[in-house]
Structures are given as structure tokens and as C-alpha cells.
Amino acid sequence: MNQQLKQSLMGMLIGGMALAGLNTPLFAQSEKATQDDPALKIYRASATKINDLVHTKLDVRFDYAKRYLYGKAWVTLKPHFYPTDSLTLDAKGMDIKEVALAKGAANTPLKYTYDGMQLHIQLNKTYQATESYTVYISYTAKPDELKVKGSAAITNAKGLYFINPDGKEPNKPTQIWTQGETESSSVWFPTIDKTNQKTTQEISMTVEKKYVTLSNGKLVSQKNNADGTRTDTWKMDLPHSPYLFMMAVGEYAIVKDSWKGKEVSYYVEKPYEKYARNIFGNTPEMLTFYSKILGYDYPWVKYSQITARDYVSGAMENTTATLHGEFLQKTDRELLDNNNSNECVVAHELFHHWFGDLATAESWSNLTVNESFADYSEYLWLEHKYGKDAADEHALEAAQSYMSMVQYSGDKDLVRFHYHDKEDMFDQVTYQKGGRILHMLRNAVGDSAFFRSLNLYLRTNAFKATEAHQLRLAFEEVTGRDMNWFFNQWYFGKSFPQFDISYNYNDAAKKVTVIIQQIQRENKTWQIPMAIDVYEGSKVTRHNVTVANRVDSFTFVYNTKPDLVNVDAEKVILSKTDDHRAFSTYAFQYHHAPGYLNRRIAIEEAADAQATNPEALKLLQAALKDKYHGLRSYTISKLNFENETVKSATLPIIQELAKQDPSSLVRAAALDALGALKNAQYASLFETAIKDPSYAVEAAGLEGLAALDIDKAYTLAKQLQNDSKGKLVNAITGVYARKGNPDDVAFVANKFDETSGQDKLNAAFDYLGFLSKINNTDAVTKGIEQVKAMCVQFNNPQVNNYISNWMQEISRKKADEATAVSGDNRAALEKQAEYFKKASEEVKSSSKD
């Protein structure tokens, strides 16, 4: 499961969109997260196994008008250990037609009771652990009639989704898809819906001939039926957990690739067929890379990826058939500005096919053995394909996301046996912090031991349910070291160390002492291995030390006074650090200490001193030409143009970056910086940028021009709107909002409808900003309803609170405007103000449900 949507929303919100008048605290800790929550007192154990799934065979067809699935299931099981004469299956919100014991062609009815959520079956006899049996169930699944609760990461939990089934939405295809995680597969087929169950499967889907289907495993047959339908049968010969079962149906183009003789395929909506290889084309290389570093070849029969409309999460690692939200469908122009974000999603879901699908968390408490690894796989891929700078930038953003989460909701253990709801496990602790912990573990034991330990873990636990202790045991067997110290503090504990670092130099004795204090408030002392590099000119001496006390000191000898003593030289430790040293050491660090984070920290120090320290300004000038585009963009964002010295020293470089930097993101950042100056001398530069192939660069050019000449920008926006995506849509909407022409509402409304995933929140604020500027009641009411529908889809309390507060502000603004006019205009504005006020209350109320 990829958390991209949730993480992006939280990053935007925590980062503080500049909205005035937000009087309601956005990130007040919810009641359920407090220690008096009775749910937190429940020990969340692994599910007890009475019966084991062996094989699941399904025969399904769909009723689009009713949003029903008509199903037949043959579930083969055997007692786990103790003899049993009964069976309980999860079956949520179904109509149960028949329950029988299947033996050959004969069905013998079985007694059962059904409470709407679980099917309790009395077997025909007591079965021993050596005996298997098959239960036949005829049923109707009614997912749209089931009331189930989702989460911020998985916004709906009805398992089976009919998208535009009646075809009434002209710009949306008709699709069916499923989402099993966490325990929603049992909405569309009876099963034991627990992660510690494993079963082979066979699914036959009957659909109209115009549709293609996708499921787990291999397509073994296609049969044309007399009624004009077709039945596709997919078979999965290797066992996996029920939450990983999937189906997808729709009108897709299928682009086929291969890896070691296995099918690799990409299912996309037909307009994106020509872009499919640019979106997914690195998948075979990923398969080779991950198979090699793990020493364990991709184990499944095929690998397919498919996109879905209105998907309830980022993406899902259904075994052999990953489902992605439609946000992954991008044109070549959009991919210019993507900064490998798509590839991280693709990598994340693929890596799950080892960590999650092959070796599966035995309970949601141990979700880290699934999701932390998938999160870290993004780092591994970026490091392999695009270099360590790209990987380290990604890791920093992940660490910042985790740190921000701690600020608004507190910290939690990585392995968590107490939680309010299993959905709460899908957070920045499990994902981003877990990924950073794996990076520290890799650094602590070394690359060779790290990957050999992962290989042992996979070989030992393949097709089984597993937990964090089994990961620890694999590392102990490979390294020969006790690893409890690491797992106890990082896996079975919470928080992170905070360091205060100071230095004492004794030139007479030619020694430097590094004093490292642990200043975290928690009564916990961390054991942290780290590297300290001592630089004497071009000579670098590495010292590997272990911090284990509240105050530690380490003394190193030198021949000449060091230019830099670099604590945590690799910058791998998840911590907060106050490092007391002179700026000259940071200047040296930027030019001599390798790695993205060493350079970025130096840039941050220089940014703080840019107005007063010539050396700091010199460093920023150098950083504007850094080899990595992310640091060039970051440096641009840190420049203080209110200082004339800074401005004159850096503007020539910024102009060149805006014109010809190879990275579209750097060109856009440079244009944004120039646009903020509102200087007419850059008008021609902005107009040239509007012809750039990058949407981000076009957007920056249009916004810069709009600050100088709104009428000209408006004319150009009209020309650009027919081919606009991403940030360009935001820029055009902003220009239209400033003009306030009601005739532009169709463009803004349609683009909002078309936008999906993480871009939708930005689009919502642009849309609301536009609606705040126009006096058109019909457009305003339609727009408000669209934004309310987005809030329902996201099902995120923080998003709802933010939207609600923004609507309140617009309501007040329109009410104030009404007092300055009369007649029909006044009545319309008052009506709009009231509509915004009512919508604000509804959105806020929905966040409490």
C-alpha cells in the first residue's frame, strides 16, 4: 500500500498553506489518540488460527445497475492443529443463498448462522488436522449497501467498487476494481480475512466482451458465452493472503513487456497507451535490480500493473497485479516535472512482492515488515538508478514527514500491539520512520550483511506469516551479533535521539575532543553507532564510535588543526541535532564532505548567514550551480532578495538557471524567484517560458507575467488552457481568479473534476479562490458541491478542517461585499455567503463522524 496521497496532504497542511484567519486549531490531538481511549488497552494479537485456508475458487458476475456481485465460492480448508467441527468465515454485508459441503459433484447442505459480518458454519463432522474439506457458498455481495469505516490512508473499506456503472458521467470510464487491505476482501467473497492466512486461488469473471479483466496469477482460459458475455479465468498456484486478492474490469489498453520469460504488462486507459512505457517502462530493470540485491528472484508467475479511477488510496500491491490510482497516468510532458515520484510508487509496490506478499506480516501490529521495507525500496531504487543525492533527498523528505506527524499527533512504537484501529497503523511511523530505521540498520551492519540478512529472512519465511522478531533473528544469524539493542530501541520503542554536539581543541596536544550530549526529554538513552570524519585538508580519517550514554566524549589526535570534524559523517541517523561549530567548517563541508545531506546542511547554515557573512553568500553562489538539481532548487528557495548584496550577487545566476538549466524544476524555481520581484525587465523571459515543454515552467512564466500584466497573462492563459496539466492548471486558475470572469468557470470546474490524487487538494484551494472572486450563484453552488464531494472521498479530518475554515473565510468575504452593493447583486452575494457558511459547517461536521 502506497501512502502517497495521505503523505502529500499532510505535508501541505503541516507546511502551512498561507490562508488567513484560521482560528480553529487544525492539528489538535484527537480523543482516540489519548491514553484514556479504551481501545488502546486492547492487546492486538495475531489472529488465532482454528482453520487454515488452502484454496479459494470463485465464480463471479456483476450487476452494474444494482452494484451487486453474484458469486459462487468453493473454499477448501483444513484444521490448523486441533480437531474442529465448525468454521467461521468473514462475509461482510452479503446475502447468503446456500452453504454446503462440496464433495465431487455433490453438495450436502450445512447448518449455518449469519450475522451480516461473519458466517458461522456447522461442519458435517469433526475434522482432524490431516483432513481437508471444501465448503460451497452461493451469495450476493452488496458493497454499496455496507456501512464500513476507512482511514486516512485507505479512505473507504467496501472492498468492491463500481465506477460509473451506469455510464452517466461522460468523462469517466466504467470500471470495477477491488481493494482488500486491510480486511475488505471479505466484502466480495467469504474467507478468513486475516493476514496470517495463505491460500491459492482461482477466479472466473463473467463480463461484457468489450471489457478486459485482470486478477492475480495467470489468465488460463477465456470462454465466449451464448449471451454475448465472456468468462475469464485467472489462476494463482502460489499461496498468498486474502487481502491481496484482486479483480479489475474495464476498457483498457494492455502494453506488454517481459522479464526472464515472465509477462510484465501495463493496463492503462486508452488515451495513455502511447505513454505507458514511459510511465512503467523501468519495471523490468527494477525486477532485475531487486532480485539481484535480495539474492531471491521475483517469485510470482507474472507482474501486471493497472490504473483505476476514484481509487481510495495511492496504490496496492495485490500479488502479481498491482493497482494504481489514476494519478500515475501522466503524459510525457507531465513526467518532465515528476521528479521520479511515479517511479517511487512503482518501486514501492513491486518490492512488496517480496516484503508483504511473499513474507507477510502476521498481524497489523507488525505492519513494519511490509510497509517499512516498501518505503525503503524507494530509496534503494533511486540510489541505484539516479544516484545517492536523489535517494538522500527522498529520505530527508520522508524523515521530515515523520517529524511533522510527531508534532501534531505524538510518536508511537514501530511495532504496535496497542492501537485504536488497525487502520491507524498506516502512518508515518510505519512508513517513513520505518524506512529510515532500515537505512540505519543497513549502515550499522554493512551492505553485505544487510542484504544477506534480507535473503535469509525471505528464504526462511517465504509463503508464511512473519513478524519483526524473525527479521531480528535473520540479522543475528548472518552477523553473529546480538541485535536486541537495535530492535528494542527502534522497533519496540518510540521517539528518536536529540544531540547537542560541541568541540574542544587542544592545539598544544594536537587533540580534539567531541562531546555528544543526548538531550531528549524522554528518560531513554540511545545506543547509536556512528562515523566521525576528521578532515585535515585533503586527508580524511574516519573513526567509528558508539554513543551509549547521556554524555559521551571522543578524543582524536591530529597533525594540523582539522578543517572539519563531521559527526554522523554519513548523515544516516534519525535525530535532531544542535551542532556548535564555526561557519568556516560548513563552508569546508559543502565543498569536501560527500553526500546530499552534508551539502544541504551547509546550504542551510549559509542561508541563515547570507546577509552578514560574505563566505556564506559565496557558498550560496556555488550551491546555485550544485551538481544535483534538488540542491539548486533548494538554494533558490533560501535566497533573501530583500538584501541588495544577496540580490546583486545571485540574480545573474538565477537568470541563467531560468533560461537553460537542464532540470525543469530548477527552471521553474528560478522563474518563481524572478516573478516575486515583479520587475518588468523579466517580462520577455516569462513569455519565453510560456513556450517551454514543461508545465511547471509554463506555470511559473504565466504567474510571473500575471504579476506584471494581468490582461496579457489572461490572453495567454486562454491560449494555454486546452493543453494544461499539473501546475499550469493552477496558474491558469489563479489568473482567472484575478480577472473574476464568470465565463471561465467551466474550465476551472472541469479541471477540478479531472484532477486526482495529491493534486486535488491544491486544485480545491484554487477553485475556492476562483469562486470567491465571482458573483455567480449557480457556479458557486456547483463548485461548493464538487469540493464537498472531494472531502467525502479523501475522508481526512485535517483536510476537512482546512477546507471548512477556508469556506468560512470566503463566506465572510462575500457577506462583506454584499453590504457594498444593492439589488440583485446584493441578494446573490448574500445567498452565496450563506451557502459557503452552510457548506463549511457540513464539512467540519463530517470530520467528526
Tab-separated table of N, CA, C and O in Angstrom, residues 532-543 564-566 569 588 592-594:
chain	number	residue	atom	x	y	z
A	532	ILE	N	32.576	9.336	12.620
A	532	ILE	CA	33.042	10.716	12.761
A	532	ILE	C	34.260	10.871	11.851
A	532	ILE	O	35.260	10.163	12.013
A	533	ASP	N	34.169	11.770	10.887
A	533	ASP	CA	35.273	12.021	9.959
A	533	ASP	C	36.041	13.265	10.387
A	533	ASP	O	35.432	14.318	10.648
A	534	VAL	N	37.358	13.149	10.441
A	534	VAL	CA	38.224	14.271	10.769
A	534	VAL	C	38.982	14.659	9.504
A	534	VAL	O	39.722	13.836	8.930
A	535	TYR	N	38.791	15.912	9.058
A	535	TYR	CA	39.411	16.408	7.836
A	535	TYR	C	40.589	17.305	8.170
A	535	TYR	O	40.435	18.333	8.855
A	536	GLU	N	41.750	16.937	7.681
A	536	GLU	CA	42.930	17.805	7.734
A	536	GLU	C	43.314	18.100	6.291
A	536	GLU	O	44.053	17.349	5.662
A	537	GLY	N	42.758	19.171	5.734
A	537	GLY	CA	42.945	19.428	4.318
A	537	GLY	C	42.316	18.312	3.518
A	537	GLY	O	41.137	17.971	3.680
A	538	SER	N	43.110	17.694	2.638
A	538	SER	CA	42.594	16.620	1.798
A	538	SER	C	42.621	15.258	2.484
A	538	SER	O	42.106	14.286	1.951
A	539	LYS	N	43.213	15.206	3.672
A	539	LYS	CA	43.301	13.939	4.408
A	539	LYS	C	42.051	13.753	5.277
A	539	LYS	O	41.688	14.619	6.062
A	540	VAL	N	41.390	12.600	5.115
A	540	VAL	CA	40.183	12.300	5.896
A	540	VAL	C	40.428	11.024	6.694
A	540	VAL	O	40.818	9.999	6.138
A	541	THR	N	40.211	11.106	8.003
A	541	THR	CA	40.346	9.939	8.875
A	541	THR	C	38.978	9.629	9.466
A	541	THR	O	38.354	10.490	10.098
A	542	ARG	N	38.532	8.405	9.269
A	542	ARG	CA	37.219	8.002	9.800
A	542	ARG	C	37.390	7.275	11.121
A	542	ARG	O	38.238	6.381	11.250
A	543	HIS	N	36.560	7.645	12.082
A	543	HIS	CA	36.526	6.991	13.394
A	543	HIS	C	35.117	6.469	13.621
A	543	HIS	O	34.146	7.232	13.612
A	564	LEU	N	37.505	20.359	9.519
A	564	LEU	CA	36.138	19.901	9.804
A	564	LEU	C	36.198	18.618	10.612
A	564	LEU	O	36.976	17.715	10.287
A	565	VAL	N	35.372	18.560	11.658
A	565	VAL	CA	35.093	17.305	12.343
A	565	VAL	C	33.607	17.030	12.096
A	565	VAL	O	32.741	17.764	12.588
A	566	ASN	N	33.338	16.010	11.315
A	566	ASN	CA	31.983	15.776	10.822
A	566	ASN	C	31.357	14.596	11.567
A	566	ASN	O	31.650	13.436	11.284
A	569	ALA	N	29.001	11.280	9.927
A	569	ALA	CA	29.519	11.705	8.632
A	569	ALA	C	28.640	11.283	7.470
A	569	ALA	O	28.544	11.984	6.457
A	588	PHE	N	33.700	24.499	4.414
A	588	PHE	CA	34.569	23.383	4.038
A	588	PHE	C	33.725	22.128	3.761
A	588	PHE	O	33.981	21.394	2.805
A	592	HIS	N	33.810	19.637	0.464
A	592	HIS	CA	34.664	18.473	0.641
A	592	HIS	C	33.959	17.231	1.200
A	592	HIS	O	34.426	16.114	0.970
A	593	ALA	N	32.894	17.397	1.973
A	593	ALA	CA	32.221	16.233	2.557
A	593	ALA	C	31.205	15.700	1.547
A	593	ALA	O	30.320	16.437	1.105
A	594	PRO	N	31.313	14.451	1.157
A	594	PRO	CA	30.417	13.939	0.114
A	594	PRO	C	28.995	13.776	0.629
A	594	PRO	O	28.743	13.639	1.824
